[in-house]
PDB file of C-alpha atoms in Angstrom:
ATOM      1  CA  MET A   1     -16.921   3.453  23.633  1.00 95.00           C
ATOM      2  CA  ARG A   2     -14.591   5.844  21.849  1.00 94.00           C
ATOM      3  CA  GLN A   3     -12.811   5.588  18.508  1.00 90.00           C
ATOM      4  CA  ILE A   4      -9.912   7.828  17.476  1.00 91.00           C
ATOM      5  CA  LEU A   5      -8.244   7.904  14.067  1.00 86.00           C
ATOM      6  CA  TYR A   6      -4.960   9.780  13.765  1.00 87.00           C
ATOM      7  CA  VAL A   7      -2.026  10.190  11.419  1.00 83.00           C
ATOM      8  CA  SER A   8       1.580  11.045  12.368  1.00 84.00           C
ATOM      9  CA  SER A   9       5.167  11.005  11.082  1.00 84.00           C
ATOM     10  CA  ALA A  10       7.845   8.737  12.531  1.00 83.00           C
ATOM     11  CA  THR A  11      11.008  10.377  13.884  1.00 83.00           C
ATOM     12  CA  PRO A  12      13.148   8.726  12.546  1.00 74.00           C
ATOM     13  CA  GLU A  13      11.751   6.138  10.146  1.00 70.00           C
ATOM     14  CA  PHE A  14      11.340   2.740  11.817  1.00 73.00           C
ATOM     15  CA  ASP A  15      12.948  -0.502  10.694  1.00 77.00           C
ATOM     16  CA  GLU A  16      11.349  -3.965  10.934  1.00 79.00           C
ATOM     17  CA  GLY A  17      12.743  -4.592  14.430  1.00 84.00           C
ATOM     18  CA  ASP A  18      11.444  -1.269  15.753  1.00 82.00           C
ATOM     19  CA  LEU A  19       7.986  -1.957  14.371  1.00 81.00           C
ATOM     20  CA  ALA A  20       7.932  -5.503  15.764  1.00 84.00           C
ATOM     21  CA  ARG A  21       8.818  -4.229  19.259  1.00 87.00           C
ATOM     22  CA  ILE A  22       6.156  -1.512  19.116  1.00 83.00           C
ATOM     23  CA  LEU A  23       3.552  -3.981  17.894  1.00 84.00           C
ATOM     24  CA  GLU A  24       4.373  -6.562  20.575  1.00 88.00           C
ATOM     25  CA  ALA A  25       4.199  -3.982  23.388  1.00 87.00           C
ATOM     26  CA  SER A  26       1.019  -2.434  21.970  1.00 86.00           C
ATOM     27  CA  ARG A  27      -0.787  -5.752  21.748  1.00 88.00           C
ATOM     28  CA  ARG A  28       0.156  -6.684  25.301  1.00 90.00           C
ATOM     29  CA  LYS A  29      -0.821  -3.300  26.787  1.00 91.00           C
ATOM     30  CA  ASN A  30      -3.972  -2.882  24.684  1.00 91.00           C
ATOM     31  CA  SER A  31      -5.299  -6.292  25.733  1.00 90.00           C
ATOM     32  CA  ARG A  32      -5.053  -5.309  29.392  1.00 93.00           C
ATOM     33  CA  VAL A  33      -7.177  -2.155  28.907  1.00 94.00           C
ATOM     34  CA  GLU A  34      -9.552  -3.629  26.275  1.00 95.00           C
ATOM     35  CA  VAL A  35      -8.352  -1.383  23.434  1.00 95.00           C
ATOM     36  CA  THR A  36      -8.472  -2.698  19.870  1.00 92.00           C
ATOM     37  CA  GLY A  37      -7.488  -1.134  16.568  1.00 88.00           C
ATOM     38  CA  MET A  38      -5.463  -1.055  13.410  1.00 84.00           C
ATOM     39  CA  LEU A  39      -2.055   0.428  12.563  1.00 84.00           C
ATOM     40  CA  LEU A  40      -0.820   1.081   9.042  1.00 81.00           C
ATOM     41  CA  TYR A  41       2.750   2.214   8.377  1.00 79.00           C
ATOM     42  CA  ALA A  42       4.306   3.415   5.135  1.00 76.00           C
ATOM     43  CA  GLU A  43       7.254   5.708   4.378  1.00 76.00           C
ATOM     44  CA  GLY A  44       7.512   6.880   7.954  1.00 78.00           C
ATOM     45  CA  VAL A  45       3.800   7.697   8.222  1.00 81.00           C
ATOM     46  CA  PHE A  46       1.514   6.085  10.795  1.00 83.00           C
ATOM     47  CA  PHE A  47      -2.255   5.775  10.337  1.00 84.00           C
ATOM     48  CA  GLN A  48      -3.870   4.363  13.456  1.00 87.00           C
ATOM     49  CA  VAL A  49      -7.357   3.638  14.733  1.00 87.00           C
ATOM     50  CA  LEU A  50      -7.838   3.111  18.481  1.00 93.00           C
ATOM     51  CA  GLU A  51     -11.151   1.963  19.940  1.00 93.00           C
ATOM     52  CA  GLY A  52     -12.521   0.815  23.253  1.00 96.00           C
ATOM     53  CA  PRO A  53     -13.508   2.215  26.646  1.00 97.00           C
ATOM     54  CA  GLU A  54     -13.409   6.000  26.475  1.00 97.00           C
ATOM     55  CA  ASP A  55     -10.988   6.534  29.373  1.00 97.00           C
ATOM     56  CA  ALA A  56      -8.576   3.868  28.105  1.00 96.00           C
ATOM     57  CA  VAL A  57      -8.598   5.132  24.510  1.00 96.00           C
ATOM     58  CA  GLN A  58      -8.158   8.751  25.541  1.00 96.00           C
ATOM     59  CA  ALA A  59      -5.312   7.904  27.954  1.00 96.00           C
ATOM     60  CA  LEU A  60      -3.572   5.824  25.272  1.00 94.00           C
ATOM     61  CA  PHE A  61      -3.984   8.529  22.648  1.00 96.00           C
ATOM     62  CA  ASN A  62      -2.628  11.188  25.035  1.00 95.00           C
ATOM     63  CA  ARG A  63       0.404   8.999  25.733  1.00 93.00           C
ATOM     64  CA  LEU A  64       0.936   8.337  22.020  1.00 92.00           C
ATOM     65  CA  ALA A  65       0.556  12.026  21.132  1.00 92.00           C
ATOM     66  CA  GLY A  66       3.432  12.834  23.495  1.00 92.00           C
ATOM     67  CA  ASP A  67       5.680   9.984  22.312  1.00 90.00           C
ATOM     68  CA  PRO A  68       8.896  11.454  20.815  1.00 89.00           C
ATOM     69  CA  ARG A  69       9.151   8.590  18.290  1.00 86.00           C
ATOM     70  CA  HIS A  70       6.658  10.418  16.088  1.00 86.00           C
ATOM     71  CA  THR A  71       5.579  13.978  15.398  1.00 84.00           C
ATOM     72  CA  GLY A  72       2.846  15.913  13.621  1.00 83.00           C
ATOM     73  CA  VAL A  73       0.010  13.970  15.275  1.00 85.00           C
ATOM     74  CA  ILE A  74      -3.241  14.967  13.583  1.00 82.00           C
ATOM     75  CA  THR A  75      -6.540  13.671  14.935  1.00 83.00           C
ATOM     76  CA  MET A  76      -8.636  12.926  11.881  1.00 80.00           C
ATOM     77  CA  MET A  77     -11.608  11.696  13.881  1.00 80.00           C
ATOM     78  CA  SER A  78     -12.716  11.188  17.456  1.00 85.00           C
ATOM     79  CA  ARG A  79     -16.204   9.812  17.972  1.00 85.00           C
ATOM     80  CA  TYR A  80     -18.419   7.679  20.156  1.00 91.00           C
ATOM     81  CA  ILE A  81     -19.184   4.217  18.778  1.00 89.00           C
ATOM     82  CA  THR A  82     -21.604   1.469  19.749  1.00 93.00           C
ATOM     83  CA  ALA A  83     -19.637  -1.345  18.098  1.00 91.00           C
ATOM     84  CA  ARG A  84     -15.949  -1.830  17.346  1.00 89.00           C
ATOM     85  CA  ASP A  85     -14.621  -1.942  13.797  1.00 84.00           C
ATOM     86  CA  PHE A  86     -11.655  -4.110  14.908  1.00 84.00           C
ATOM     87  CA  PRO A  87     -13.078  -6.212  17.768  1.00 86.00           C
ATOM     88  CA  ASN A  88     -10.640  -9.122  17.485  1.00 83.00           C
ATOM     89  CA  TRP A  89      -7.366  -7.208  17.135  1.00 78.00           C
ATOM     90  CA  SER A  90      -5.481  -5.832  20.118  1.00 76.00           C
ATOM     91  CA  MET A  91      -3.625  -4.122  17.264  1.00 77.00           C
ATOM     92  CA  GLY A  92      -3.897  -5.168  13.638  1.00 69.00           C
ATOM     93  CA  PHE A  93      -0.878  -4.122  11.580  1.00 72.00           C
ATOM     94  CA  GLU A  94       0.122  -3.636   7.972  1.00 61.00           C
ATOM     95  CA  LYS A  95       3.401  -2.204   6.644  1.00 64.00           C
ATOM     96  CA  ARG A  96       3.974  -1.003   3.129  1.00 57.00           C
ATOM     97  CA  SER A  97       7.281   0.184   1.669  1.00 55.00           C
ATOM     98  CA  THR A  98       5.763   3.268   0.113  1.00 56.00           C
ATOM     99  CA  LEU A  99       2.602   5.276   0.471  1.00 57.00           C
ATOM    100  CA  GLU A 100       1.887   4.449  -3.161  1.00 57.00           C
ATOM    101  CA  GLU A 101       1.497   0.784  -2.144  1.00 60.00           C
ATOM    102  CA  LEU A 102      -1.495   1.678   0.002  1.00 57.00           C
ATOM    103  CA  PRO A 103      -4.765   1.332  -1.862  1.00 52.00           C
ATOM    104  CA  PRO A 104      -5.253   4.602  -3.810  1.00 53.00           C
ATOM    105  CA  ALA A 105      -8.706   5.112  -2.325  1.00 49.00           C
ATOM    106  CA  PHE A 106      -7.212   4.960   1.186  1.00 52.00           C
ATOM    107  CA  PHE A 107      -4.643   7.642   0.412  1.00 53.00           C
ATOM    108  CA  GLU A 108      -7.202   9.832  -1.358  1.00 52.00           C
ATOM    109  CA  LEU A 109      -9.695   9.543   1.491  1.00 47.00           C
ATOM    110  CA  SER A 110      -6.985  10.195   4.075  1.00 54.00           C
ATOM    111  CA  ALA A 111      -5.924  13.348   2.253  1.00 54.00           C
ATOM    112  CA  LYS A 112      -9.545  14.404   1.891  1.00 51.00           C
ATOM    113  CA  ALA A 113     -10.170  13.778   5.599  1.00 52.00           C
ATOM    114  CA  LEU A 114      -7.217  15.991   6.477  1.00 50.00           C
ATOM    115  CA  GLU A 115      -8.374  18.732   4.124  1.00 52.00           C
ATOM    116  CA  ASN A 116     -11.940  18.548   5.432  1.00 50.00           C
ATOM    117  CA  LYS A 117     -11.043  17.968   9.069  1.00 46.00           C
ATOM    118  CA  VAL A 118     -13.440  20.660  10.231  1.00 38.00           C
ATOM    119  CA  ALA A 119     -16.344  19.179   8.275  1.00 46.00           C
ATOM    120  CA  GLY A 120     -15.377  15.690   9.467  1.00 47.00           C
ATOM    121  CA  SER A 121     -17.726  13.685   7.280  1.00 46.00           C
ATOM    122  CA  SER A 122     -14.997  11.940   5.281  1.00 55.00           C
ATOM    123  CA  SER A 123     -13.331  10.586   8.440  1.00 61.00           C
ATOM    124  CA  VAL A 124     -16.017   7.905   8.746  1.00 63.00           C
ATOM    125  CA  GLU A 125     -15.239   6.883   5.169  1.00 61.00           C
ATOM    126  CA  VAL A 126     -11.563   6.473   6.109  1.00 62.00           C
ATOM    127  CA  VAL A 127     -12.419   4.119   8.974  1.00 65.00           C
ATOM    128  CA  THR A 128     -14.715   2.128   6.699  1.00 61.00           C
ATOM    129  CA  LEU A 129     -11.939   1.848   4.130  1.00 57.00           C
ATOM    130  CA  LEU A 130      -9.404   0.859   6.823  1.00 61.00           C
ATOM    131  CA  ARG A 131     -11.765  -1.877   7.981  1.00 60.00           C
ATOM    132  CA  THR A 132     -12.270  -3.138   4.417  1.00 55.00           C
ATOM    133  CA  PHE A 133      -8.542  -2.971   3.672  1.00 52.00           C
ATOM    134  CA  ALA A 134      -7.722  -4.833   6.879  1.00 55.00           C
ATOM    135  CA  ARG A 135     -10.293  -7.559   6.239  1.00 53.00           C
ATOM    136  CA  THR A 136      -9.004  -8.060   2.705  1.00 48.00           C
ATOM    137  CA  THR A 137      -5.328  -8.056   3.727  1.00 48.00           C
ATOM    138  CA  PHE A 138      -5.645 -10.248   6.801  1.00 47.00           C
ATOM    139  CA  ALA A 139      -8.180 -12.638   5.290  1.00 44.00           C
ATOM    140  CA  ALA A 140      -5.540 -13.547   2.707  1.00 42.00           C
ATOM    141  CA  THR A 141      -2.947 -14.290   5.404  1.00 42.00           C
ATOM    142  CA  ALA A 142      -5.214 -15.992   7.962  1.00 41.00           C
TER     143      ALA A 142
END
């Protein structure tokens, strides 16, 4: 299995309806190809983790990277995994109004992962934090 974490900028910023349509289509398509993951959105910035069969994840990422609705796609991590971090979500989702509303540790680790992209070690920390953030957020709403 493959896991990819990337960040990108929306062009233009998405409203609630846009995000709902993207999420609905993503969940439907991801279920068919056994891809799971998590999407965070704040201030026009997407943070997304995709995971699943290598061919399906790579094809999806390639399609997303060429999507004109966002730009500046930066792969923060691409790695082989033996177990999924988001096994029950065809696409988990969280929207915040501002980047400041994201947990500070998430933003700091994301920035660090970008700065240390070549070294790559902090990318695993970002996925761990995403998983923890998602569990905390969605456990409260489940």
